[in-house]
PDB file of C-alpha atoms and ligand atoms in Angstrom:
ATOM      1  CA  MET A1044      18.673 -13.621   5.009  1.00  0.00           C
ATOM      2  CA  ARG A1045      18.676 -15.666   8.173  1.00  0.00           C
ATOM      3  CA  GLU A1046      16.017 -15.084  10.831  1.00  0.00           C
ATOM      4  CA  GLN A1047      18.418 -13.571  13.390  1.00  0.00           C
ATOM      5  CA  GLU A1048      20.091 -11.349  10.817  1.00  0.00           C
ATOM      6  CA  PHE A1049      16.694 -10.008   9.716  1.00  0.00           C
ATOM      7  CA  MET A1050      15.574  -9.362  13.310  1.00  0.00           C
ATOM      8  CA  ASP A1051      18.857  -7.545  14.023  1.00  0.00           C
ATOM      9  CA  LYS A1052      18.374  -5.329  10.970  1.00  0.00           C
ATOM     10  CA  LEU A1053      14.810  -4.598  11.997  1.00  0.00           C
ATOM     11  CA  SER A1054      15.947  -3.594  15.505  1.00  0.00           C
ATOM     12  CA  GLU A1055      18.671  -1.371  14.067  1.00  0.00           C
ATOM     13  CA  THR A1056      16.160   0.413  11.827  1.00  0.00           C
ATOM     14  CA  ARG A1057      13.694   0.792  14.696  1.00  0.00           C
ATOM     15  CA  ARG A1058      16.374   2.255  16.978  1.00  0.00           C
ATOM     16  CA  PHE A1059      17.408   4.746  14.289  1.00  0.00           C
ATOM     17  CA  ILE A1060      13.803   5.887  13.838  1.00  0.00           C
ATOM     18  CA  ILE A1061      12.844   6.191  17.483  1.00  0.00           C
ATOM     19  CA  GLU A1062      15.909   8.347  18.103  1.00  0.00           C
ATOM     20  CA  LYS A1063      14.613  10.812  15.505  1.00  0.00           C
ATOM     21  CA  VAL A1064      10.869  10.633  16.055  1.00  0.00           C
ATOM     22  CA  ASN A1065       9.154  11.070  19.376  1.00  0.00           C
ATOM     23  CA  ILE A1066       5.634  10.011  18.393  1.00  0.00           C
ATOM     24  CA  GLU A1067       4.336   6.467  18.285  1.00  0.00           C
ATOM     25  CA  PRO A1068       2.406   6.046  15.048  1.00  0.00           C
ATOM     26  CA  GLN A1069      -1.010   4.397  15.422  1.00  0.00           C
ATOM     27  CA  MET A1070      -1.653   4.103  11.715  1.00  0.00           C
ATOM     28  CA  GLY A1071       0.514   3.449   8.667  1.00  0.00           C
ATOM     29  CA  VAL A1072      -0.316   4.806   5.215  1.00  0.00           C
ATOM     30  CA  ILE A1073       1.345   3.619   1.999  1.00  0.00           C
ATOM     31  CA  LEU A1074       0.887   6.099  -0.838  1.00  0.00           C
ATOM     32  CA  GLY A1075       0.607   4.790  -4.395  1.00  0.00           C
ATOM     33  CA  SER A1076       1.950   6.221  -7.655  1.00  0.00           C
ATOM     34  CA  GLY A1077       1.140   9.925  -7.925  1.00  0.00           C
ATOM     35  CA  LEU A1078      -0.753   9.916  -4.604  1.00  0.00           C
ATOM     36  CA  GLY A1079       2.008  11.246  -2.336  1.00  0.00           C
ATOM     37  CA  GLY A1080       0.312  14.629  -1.781  1.00  0.00           C
ATOM     38  CA  PHE A1081      -1.391  13.254   1.342  1.00  0.00           C
ATOM     39  CA  VAL A1082       1.765  14.096   3.307  1.00  0.00           C
ATOM     40  CA  ASP A1083       1.001  17.831   2.929  1.00  0.00           C
ATOM     41  CA  LEU A1084      -1.789  17.339   5.463  1.00  0.00           C
ATOM     42  CA  ILE A1085       0.494  15.823   8.083  1.00  0.00           C
ATOM     43  CA  GLU A1086       1.243  18.210  10.946  1.00  0.00           C
ATOM     44  CA  ASP A1087       4.287  18.333  13.237  1.00  0.00           C
ATOM     45  CA  LYS A1088       6.102  16.416  10.523  1.00  0.00           C
ATOM     46  CA  VAL A1089       9.344  14.528  10.858  1.00  0.00           C
ATOM     47  CA  VAL A1090      10.559  13.508   7.401  1.00  0.00           C
ATOM     48  CA  ILE A1091      13.234  10.846   6.930  1.00  0.00           C
ATOM     49  CA  PRO A1092      14.497  10.157   3.387  1.00  0.00           C
ATOM     50  CA  TYR A1093      14.820   6.435   2.694  1.00  0.00           C
ATOM     51  CA  GLN A1094      18.504   6.719   1.876  1.00  0.00           C
ATOM     52  CA  GLU A1095      19.189   7.817   5.471  1.00  0.00           C
ATOM     53  CA  ILE A1096      17.377   4.865   7.041  1.00  0.00           C
ATOM     54  CA  PRO A1097      19.594   1.866   7.763  1.00  0.00           C
ATOM     55  CA  ASN A1098      18.539  -1.259   5.824  1.00  0.00           C
ATOM     56  CA  PHE A1099      15.870   0.568   3.791  1.00  0.00           C
ATOM     57  CA  PRO A1100      15.780   0.126   0.027  1.00  0.00           C
ATOM     58  CA  VAL A1101      15.453   3.263  -2.161  1.00  0.00           C
ATOM     59  CA  SER A1102      12.473   4.008  -4.476  1.00  0.00           C
ATOM     60  CA  THR A1103      13.336   4.186  -8.132  1.00  0.00           C
ATOM     61  CA  VAL A1104       9.917   4.818  -9.701  1.00  0.00           C
ATOM     62  CA  GLU A1105       8.665   8.206 -10.899  1.00  0.00           C
ATOM     63  CA  GLY A1106       5.833   9.390  -8.657  1.00  0.00           C
ATOM     64  CA  HIS A1107       7.363   7.745  -5.574  1.00  0.00           C
ATOM     65  CA  LYS A1108       9.345  10.308  -3.650  1.00  0.00           C
ATOM     66  CA  GLY A1109      11.150   8.054  -1.180  1.00  0.00           C
ATOM     67  CA  GLN A1110      10.631   9.233   2.351  1.00  0.00           C
ATOM     68  CA  LEU A1111       8.944   8.254   5.597  1.00  0.00           C
ATOM     69  CA  VAL A1112       6.797  11.015   7.024  1.00  0.00           C
ATOM     70  CA  PHE A1113       5.774  10.891  10.691  1.00  0.00           C
ATOM     71  CA  GLY A1114       3.302  13.278  12.281  1.00  0.00           C
ATOM     72  CA  LYS A1115      -0.342  13.914  13.106  1.00  0.00           C
ATOM     73  CA  VAL A1116      -3.496  13.930  11.015  1.00  0.00           C
ATOM     74  CA  LEU A1117      -6.544  15.378  12.788  1.00  0.00           C
ATOM     75  CA  GLY A1118      -5.009  14.406  16.114  1.00  0.00           C
ATOM     76  CA  LYS A1119      -4.082  10.817  15.123  1.00  0.00           C
ATOM     77  CA  THR A1120      -0.449   9.786  14.863  1.00  0.00           C
ATOM     78  CA  VAL A1121       0.663   8.385  11.517  1.00  0.00           C
ATOM     79  CA  VAL A1122       3.630   7.222   9.533  1.00  0.00           C
ATOM     80  CA  ALA A1123       3.258   7.593   5.777  1.00  0.00           C
ATOM     81  CA  MET A1124       5.414   6.014   3.113  1.00  0.00           C
ATOM     82  CA  GLN A1125       5.724   8.585   0.361  1.00  0.00           C
ATOM     83  CA  GLY A1126       6.959   6.088  -2.166  1.00  0.00           C
ATOM     84  CA  ARG A1127       6.898   2.300  -2.034  1.00  0.00           C
ATOM     85  CA  PHE A1128       9.091  -0.490  -3.316  1.00  0.00           C
ATOM     86  CA  HIS A1129       8.029  -2.808  -6.098  1.00  0.00           C
ATOM     87  CA  PHE A1130       9.126  -6.347  -6.874  1.00  0.00           C
ATOM     88  CA  TYR A1131       9.870  -5.287 -10.484  1.00  0.00           C
ATOM     89  CA  GLU A1132      12.488  -2.812  -9.246  1.00  0.00           C
ATOM     90  CA  GLY A1133      14.574  -5.885  -8.539  1.00  0.00           C
ATOM     91  CA  TYR A1134      14.086  -6.014  -4.781  1.00  0.00           C
ATOM     92  CA  SER A1135      13.324  -9.259  -3.001  1.00  0.00           C
ATOM     93  CA  MET A1136       9.862  -9.652  -1.487  1.00  0.00           C
ATOM     94  CA  GLN A1137      11.520  -9.260   1.909  1.00  0.00           C
ATOM     95  CA  SER A1138      12.947  -5.860   0.916  1.00  0.00           C
ATOM     96  CA  VAL A1139       9.695  -4.732  -0.714  1.00  0.00           C
ATOM     97  CA  THR A1140       7.860  -5.363   2.556  1.00  0.00           C
ATOM     98  CA  PHE A1141      10.604  -4.317   4.988  1.00  0.00           C
ATOM     99  CA  PRO A1142       8.901  -0.963   5.725  1.00  0.00           C
ATOM    100  CA  VAL A1143       5.722  -2.771   6.812  1.00  0.00           C
ATOM    101  CA  ARG A1144       7.799  -4.818   9.264  1.00  0.00           C
ATOM    102  CA  VAL A1145       9.325  -1.577  10.518  1.00  0.00           C
ATOM    103  CA  MET A1146       5.829  -0.165  11.032  1.00  0.00           C
ATOM    104  CA  GLN A1147       4.904  -3.309  12.941  1.00  0.00           C
ATOM    105  CA  VAL A1148       7.830  -3.004  15.350  1.00  0.00           C
ATOM    106  CA  LEU A1149       7.089   0.704  15.799  1.00  0.00           C
ATOM    107  CA  GLY A1150       3.675  -0.313  17.134  1.00  0.00           C
ATOM    108  CA  VAL A1151       1.465   0.461  14.120  1.00  0.00           C
ATOM    109  CA  SER A1152      -1.741  -1.554  14.412  1.00  0.00           C
ATOM    110  CA  GLY A1153      -3.575  -0.485  11.260  1.00  0.00           C
ATOM    111  CA  LEU A1154      -2.496   0.097   7.674  1.00  0.00           C
ATOM    112  CA  ILE A1155      -4.119   2.045   4.846  1.00  0.00           C
ATOM    113  CA  VAL A1156      -2.554   0.846   1.638  1.00  0.00           C
ATOM    114  CA  THR A1157      -3.208   2.708  -1.605  1.00  0.00           C
ATOM    115  CA  ASN A1158      -2.258   2.271  -5.233  1.00  0.00           C
ATOM    116  CA  ALA A1159      -2.780   3.371  -8.793  1.00  0.00           C
ATOM    117  CA  ALA A1160      -4.483   0.486 -10.596  1.00  0.00           C
ATOM    118  CA  GLY A1161      -5.827  -0.496 -13.989  1.00  0.00           C
ATOM    119  CA  GLY A1162      -9.583  -1.011 -14.120  1.00  0.00           C
ATOM    120  CA  ILE A1163     -10.698  -4.434 -15.359  1.00  0.00           C
ATOM    121  CA  ASN A1164     -14.314  -4.198 -14.196  1.00  0.00           C
ATOM    122  CA  PRO A1165     -16.151  -2.419 -17.016  1.00  0.00           C
ATOM    123  CA  ALA A1166     -18.292  -0.567 -14.459  1.00  0.00           C
ATOM    124  CA  TYR A1167     -15.208   1.396 -13.344  1.00  0.00           C
ATOM    125  CA  ARG A1168     -14.003   4.667 -14.843  1.00  0.00           C
ATOM    126  CA  PRO A1169     -10.579   6.314 -14.667  1.00  0.00           C
ATOM    127  CA  GLY A1170     -10.604   8.533 -11.589  1.00  0.00           C
ATOM    128  CA  ASP A1171     -12.759   6.146  -9.500  1.00  0.00           C
ATOM    129  CA  LEU A1172     -11.618   5.267  -5.987  1.00  0.00           C
ATOM    130  CA  ILE A1173     -12.305   1.597  -5.199  1.00  0.00           C
ATOM    131  CA  LEU A1174     -12.150  -0.150  -1.829  1.00  0.00           C
ATOM    132  CA  ILE A1175     -10.188  -3.382  -2.137  1.00  0.00           C
ATOM    133  CA  LYS A1176     -12.181  -6.291  -0.705  1.00  0.00           C
ATOM    134  CA  ASP A1177      -9.766  -9.085  -1.562  1.00  0.00           C
ATOM    135  CA  HIS A1178      -6.757  -9.854  -3.721  1.00  0.00           C
ATOM    136  CA  ILE A1179      -5.283 -12.426  -6.090  1.00  0.00           C
ATOM    137  CA  ASN A1180      -1.534 -12.911  -5.869  1.00  0.00           C
ATOM    138  CA  MET A1181      -0.205 -13.454  -9.402  1.00  0.00           C
ATOM    139  CA  MET A1182       3.338 -12.312  -8.593  1.00  0.00           C
ATOM    140  CA  GLY A1183       4.779 -15.816  -8.435  1.00  0.00           C
ATOM    141  CA  ASP A1184       6.285 -15.219  -5.004  1.00  0.00           C
ATOM    142  CA  ASN A1185       5.210 -14.617  -1.419  1.00  0.00           C
ATOM    143  CA  PRO A1186       6.986 -12.377   1.108  1.00  0.00           C
ATOM    144  CA  LEU A1187       6.575 -15.045   3.809  1.00  0.00           C
ATOM    145  CA  ARG A1188       8.542 -17.660   1.868  1.00  0.00           C
ATOM    146  CA  GLY A1189      11.450 -18.949   3.949  1.00  0.00           C
ATOM    147  CA  ALA A1190      11.828 -19.492   7.660  1.00  0.00           C
ATOM    148  CA  ASN A1191       8.873 -18.091   9.567  1.00  0.00           C
ATOM    149  CA  LEU A1192       9.722 -15.121  11.771  1.00  0.00           C
ATOM    150  CA  SER A1193       7.745 -16.513  14.665  1.00  0.00           C
ATOM    151  CA  ASN A1194       8.296 -13.400  16.822  1.00  0.00           C
ATOM    152  CA  LEU A1195       6.440 -11.429  14.163  1.00  0.00           C
ATOM    153  CA  GLY A1196       3.566 -13.725  13.214  1.00  0.00           C
ATOM    154  CA  PRO A1197       2.335 -17.275  12.503  1.00  0.00           C
ATOM    155  CA  ARG A1198       3.646 -19.697   9.856  1.00  0.00           C
ATOM    156  CA  PHE A1199       0.271 -19.932   8.109  1.00  0.00           C
ATOM    157  CA  PRO A1200      -1.551 -16.627   8.452  1.00  0.00           C
ATOM    158  CA  ASP A1201      -5.249 -16.515   7.610  1.00  0.00           C
ATOM    159  CA  LEU A1202      -6.191 -14.122   4.803  1.00  0.00           C
ATOM    160  CA  SER A1203      -9.940 -14.674   4.838  1.00  0.00           C
ATOM    161  CA  GLU A1204     -10.308 -11.047   5.951  1.00  0.00           C
ATOM    162  CA  GLY A1205      -7.084  -9.671   4.538  1.00  0.00           C
ATOM    163  CA  TYR A1206      -8.946  -6.385   4.094  1.00  0.00           C
ATOM    164  CA  ASP A1207     -10.769  -5.902   7.389  1.00  0.00           C
ATOM    165  CA  LEU A1208     -14.536  -6.158   6.917  1.00  0.00           C
ATOM    166  CA  GLU A1209     -15.467  -3.765   9.712  1.00  0.00           C
ATOM    167  CA  TRP A1210     -13.018  -1.170   8.375  1.00  0.00           C
ATOM    168  CA  ARG A1211     -14.455  -1.563   4.873  1.00  0.00           C
ATOM    169  CA  GLN A1212     -17.946  -0.961   6.196  1.00  0.00           C
ATOM    170  CA  LYS A1213     -16.790   2.078   8.171  1.00  0.00           C
ATOM    171  CA  ALA A1214     -14.871   3.322   5.131  1.00  0.00           C
ATOM    172  CA  LEU A1215     -18.057   3.235   3.034  1.00  0.00           C
ATOM    173  CA  THR A1216     -19.803   5.452   5.601  1.00  0.00           C
ATOM    174  CA  ILE A1217     -16.808   7.808   5.840  1.00  0.00           C
ATOM    175  CA  ALA A1218     -16.667   7.990   2.023  1.00  0.00           C
ATOM    176  CA  ARG A1219     -20.289   9.127   1.848  1.00  0.00           C
ATOM    177  CA  GLU A1220     -19.539  11.820   4.426  1.00  0.00           C
ATOM    178  CA  VAL A1221     -16.838  13.236   2.155  1.00  0.00           C
ATOM    179  CA  GLY A1222     -19.091  12.947  -0.908  1.00  0.00           C
ATOM    180  CA  ILE A1223     -17.775   9.843  -2.640  1.00  0.00           C
ATOM    181  CA  HIS A1224     -19.422   6.508  -3.324  1.00  0.00           C
ATOM    182  CA  PRO A1225     -16.716   3.915  -3.874  1.00  0.00           C
ATOM    183  CA  GLN A1226     -17.421   0.483  -5.286  1.00  0.00           C
ATOM    184  CA  GLU A1227     -15.550  -2.517  -3.892  1.00  0.00           C
ATOM    185  CA  GLY A1228     -13.287  -4.767  -5.931  1.00  0.00           C
ATOM    186  CA  VAL A1229     -10.711  -7.545  -6.085  1.00  0.00           C
ATOM    187  CA  TYR A1230      -7.120  -6.456  -6.840  1.00  0.00           C
ATOM    188  CA  ALA A1231      -4.850  -8.754  -8.818  1.00  0.00           C
ATOM    189  CA  ALA A1232      -1.113  -8.198  -8.376  1.00  0.00           C
ATOM    190  CA  MET A1233       1.208  -8.973 -11.273  1.00  0.00           C
ATOM    191  CA  SER A1234       4.976  -8.716 -11.021  1.00  0.00           C
ATOM    192  CA  GLY A1235       5.343  -6.157 -13.857  1.00  0.00           C
ATOM    193  CA  PRO A1236       6.972  -3.953 -15.004  1.00  0.00           C
ATOM    194  CA  SER A1237       5.432  -4.552 -18.432  1.00  0.00           C
ATOM    195  CA  TYR A1238       1.750  -3.755 -18.349  1.00  0.00           C
ATOM    196  CA  GLU A1239      -0.535  -6.746 -18.735  1.00  0.00           C
ATOM    197  CA  SER A1240      -1.453  -7.998 -22.196  1.00  0.00           C
ATOM    198  CA  PRO A1241      -5.114  -7.974 -23.333  1.00  0.00           C
ATOM    199  CA  ALA A1242      -5.172 -11.788 -23.043  1.00  0.00           C
ATOM    200  CA  GLU A1243      -3.865 -11.598 -19.470  1.00  0.00           C
ATOM    201  CA  ILE A1244      -6.553  -9.059 -18.645  1.00  0.00           C
ATOM    202  CA  ARG A1245      -9.250 -11.361 -20.084  1.00  0.00           C
ATOM    203  CA  PHE A1246      -7.802 -14.141 -17.903  1.00  0.00           C
ATOM    204  CA  LEU A1247      -7.766 -11.920 -14.795  1.00  0.00           C
ATOM    205  CA  ARG A1248     -11.349 -10.893 -15.443  1.00  0.00           C
ATOM    206  CA  THR A1249     -12.357 -14.549 -15.730  1.00  0.00           C
ATOM    207  CA  ILE A1250     -10.754 -15.434 -12.412  1.00  0.00           C
ATOM    208  CA  GLY A1251     -12.556 -12.615 -10.618  1.00  0.00           C
ATOM    209  CA  ALA A1252     -10.243  -9.598 -10.653  1.00  0.00           C
ATOM    210  CA  ASP A1253     -11.662  -6.088 -10.915  1.00  0.00           C
ATOM    211  CA  LEU A1254      -8.368  -4.207 -10.699  1.00  0.00           C
ATOM    212  CA  VAL A1255      -4.772  -4.898 -11.621  1.00  0.00           C
ATOM    213  CA  GLY A1256      -1.469  -3.483 -10.422  1.00  0.00           C
ATOM    214  CA  MET A1257       2.094  -4.343  -9.437  1.00  0.00           C
ATOM    215  CA  SER A1258       2.125  -3.671  -5.701  1.00  0.00           C
ATOM    216  CA  THR A1259       0.054  -3.853  -2.503  1.00  0.00           C
ATOM    217  CA  VAL A1260      -0.390  -7.620  -2.142  1.00  0.00           C
ATOM    218  CA  PRO A1261       3.063  -8.314  -0.588  1.00  0.00           C
ATOM    219  CA  GLU A1262       2.535  -5.428   1.874  1.00  0.00           C
ATOM    220  CA  VAL A1263      -0.936  -6.673   2.778  1.00  0.00           C
ATOM    221  CA  ILE A1264       0.320 -10.226   3.362  1.00  0.00           C
ATOM    222  CA  ILE A1265       3.009  -8.964   5.742  1.00  0.00           C
ATOM    223  CA  ALA A1266       0.613  -6.594   7.519  1.00  0.00           C
ATOM    224  CA  ASN A1267      -1.802  -9.489   8.109  1.00  0.00           C
ATOM    225  CA  HIS A1268       1.013 -11.744   9.268  1.00  0.00           C
ATOM    226  CA  GLY A1269       1.979  -9.026  11.736  1.00  0.00           C
ATOM    227  CA  GLY A1270      -1.583  -8.749  13.067  1.00  0.00           C
ATOM    228  CA  MET A1271      -2.472  -5.361  11.556  1.00  0.00           C
ATOM    229  CA  ARG A1272      -5.888  -4.388  10.287  1.00  0.00           C
ATOM    230  CA  VAL A1273      -5.764  -3.340   6.652  1.00  0.00           C
ATOM    231  CA  LEU A1274      -7.797  -1.054   4.439  1.00  0.00           C
ATOM    232  CA  GLY A1275      -6.945  -0.939   0.732  1.00  0.00           C
ATOM    233  CA  ILE A1276      -7.836   1.791  -1.758  1.00  0.00           C
ATOM    234  CA  SER A1277      -7.161   1.664  -5.480  1.00  0.00           C
ATOM    235  CA  CYS A1278      -7.338   4.721  -7.656  1.00  0.00           C
ATOM    236  CA  VAL A1279      -8.364   3.597 -11.147  1.00  0.00           C
ATOM    237  CA  THR A1280      -5.889   5.582 -13.205  1.00  0.00           C
ATOM    238  CA  ASN A1281      -6.629   3.879 -16.538  1.00  0.00           C
ATOM    239  CA  MET A1282      -8.634   1.010 -17.919  1.00  0.00           C
ATOM    240  CA  ALA A1283      -6.523  -2.158 -18.268  1.00  0.00           C
ATOM    241  CA  ALA A1284      -5.207  -3.344 -21.648  1.00  0.00           C
ATOM    242  CA  GLY A1285      -7.866  -4.386 -24.129  1.00  0.00           C
ATOM    243  CA  ILE A1286     -10.804  -2.967 -22.115  1.00  0.00           C
ATOM    244  CA  LEU A1287     -10.596   0.206 -24.220  1.00  0.00           C
ATOM    245  CA  SER A1288      -8.695   0.459 -27.485  1.00  0.00           C
ATOM    246  CA  GLN A1289      -5.981   2.727 -26.159  1.00  0.00           C
ATOM    247  CA  ARG A1290      -2.384   2.254 -25.172  1.00  0.00           C
ATOM    248  CA  LEU A1291      -1.113   2.411 -21.579  1.00  0.00           C
ATOM    249  CA  SER A1292       1.531   4.688 -20.134  1.00  0.00           C
ATOM    250  CA  HIS A1293       2.856   5.626 -16.720  1.00  0.00           C
ATOM    251  CA  ALA A1294       2.361   9.287 -17.761  1.00  0.00           C
ATOM    252  CA  GLU A1295      -1.400   8.641 -17.966  1.00  0.00           C
ATOM    253  CA  VAL A1296      -1.303   6.866 -14.597  1.00  0.00           C
ATOM    254  CA  MET A1297       0.360   9.918 -13.024  1.00  0.00           C
ATOM    255  CA  GLU A1298      -1.988  12.350 -14.767  1.00  0.00           C
ATOM    256  CA  THR A1299      -5.155  10.653 -13.505  1.00  0.00           C
ATOM    257  CA  ALA A1300      -3.714  10.256  -9.998  1.00  0.00           C
ATOM    258  CA  GLU A1301      -2.976  13.999  -9.928  1.00  0.00           C
ATOM    259  CA  ARG A1302      -6.482  14.813 -11.177  1.00  0.00           C
ATOM    260  CA  ILE A1303      -8.174  13.036  -8.277  1.00  0.00           C
ATOM    261  CA  GLU A1304      -5.528  13.635  -5.659  1.00  0.00           C
ATOM    262  CA  LYS A1305      -7.551  16.265  -3.771  1.00  0.00           C
ATOM    263  CA  GLN A1306     -10.509  13.918  -3.355  1.00  0.00           C
ATOM    264  CA  PHE A1307      -8.203  11.021  -2.476  1.00  0.00           C
ATOM    265  CA  VAL A1308      -6.374  13.077   0.156  1.00  0.00           C
ATOM    266  CA  ARG A1309      -9.647  14.228   1.759  1.00  0.00           C
ATOM    267  CA  PHE A1310     -10.844  10.624   1.904  1.00  0.00           C
ATOM    268  CA  VAL A1311      -7.641   9.256   3.441  1.00  0.00           C
ATOM    269  CA  GLN A1312      -7.597  12.073   5.994  1.00  0.00           C
ATOM    270  CA  ALA A1313     -11.154  11.217   7.041  1.00  0.00           C
ATOM    271  CA  LEU A1314     -10.251   7.520   7.157  1.00  0.00           C
ATOM    272  CA  VAL A1315      -7.293   8.110   9.462  1.00  0.00           C
ATOM    273  CA  LYS A1316      -9.528  10.074  11.800  1.00  0.00           C
ATOM    274  CA  GLY A1317     -12.359   7.538  11.664  1.00  0.00           C
ATOM    275  CA  LEU A1318     -10.359   4.291  11.813  1.00  0.00           C
ATOM    276  CA  ALA A1319      -7.310   5.001  14.025  1.00  0.00           C
TER     277      ALA A1319
HETATM  278  C1  R1P B1834       2.597   1.515 -13.232  1.00  0.00           C
HETATM  279  O1  R1P B1834       2.139   2.664 -13.866  1.00  0.00           O
HETATM  280  C2  R1P B1834       2.907   1.724 -11.779  1.00  0.00           C
HETATM  281  O2  R1P B1834       1.726   2.270 -11.114  1.00  0.00           O
HETATM  282  C3  R1P B1834       1.321   1.420 -10.062  1.00  0.00           C
HETATM  283  C4  R1P B1834       1.827   0.050 -10.499  1.00  0.00           C
HETATM  284  O3  R1P B1834       1.904  -0.882  -9.439  1.00  0.00           O
HETATM  285  C5  R1P B1834       3.168   0.384 -11.103  1.00  0.00           C
HETATM  286  O4  R1P B1834       4.158   0.547 -10.109  1.00  0.00           O
HETATM  287  O5  R1P B1834       1.987   1.905  -8.914  1.00  0.00           O
HETATM  288  P1  R1P B1834       1.549   1.682  -7.383  1.00  0.00           P
HETATM  289  O6  R1P B1834       0.947   0.339  -7.287  1.00  0.00           O
HETATM  290  O7  R1P B1834       2.794   1.825  -6.592  1.00  0.00           O
HETATM  291  O8  R1P B1834       0.545   2.787  -7.051  1.00  0.00           O
END
């Protein structure tokens, strides 16, 4: 898509949203597989299904409901994506990250991005919440490929603090206040949708990954390009292939996410209040 065409689409989507929603969201939240229950805490909600939003893709993955939810959390204004788009669904990187661009033009300045991930670090256990401190892009593509949208950000954005250090430090304090003690880790993004092989997991471990999944990194690249601060949280829903001798399934991913959802939701609520 050409630069002007993309900017026109973005303006059209923004106009559609601001006609329906009369709050300006300070913070964006992207909810990972099975973690959509956070939206129950949002007050004065305005819910817009993705299929109604011009230029929005539609989520096709179980555990991703497919709606934008605007409202307030403990007095802070938010927009939550209940359902994200994945590269493996067949969307381009530009479509996968379109909602983050929409957040940017709506004035969102901070993003909490969450996911269900496989644990590579043997110190992790299913059900752990991990703060993402950095990432490795193994998806073979980058959402900024193509002409730079110079109105939205620089050609060569710096990712040396892709996951804002000050926010990570604050998040550790906030976590303790809600009774959790997250470790920090590096998230590797693969394109999927097949789960990684044991040999790939050994490789990822060697190159410094603690977690693996099929999302997040494109969104974080775009958020950084657009000047947002980012906090990333992975929920370890299973250990990655070959770490334990058991097979992987999306059903297990959903089950673990549901099991820790209450704790996750409490944490994200406290983060919105503390970081926005
Ligand atoms: C695999 O079970 C799915 O769970 C994760 C993977 O990326 C993949 O989509 O989902 P989220 O990253 O969207 O949480």
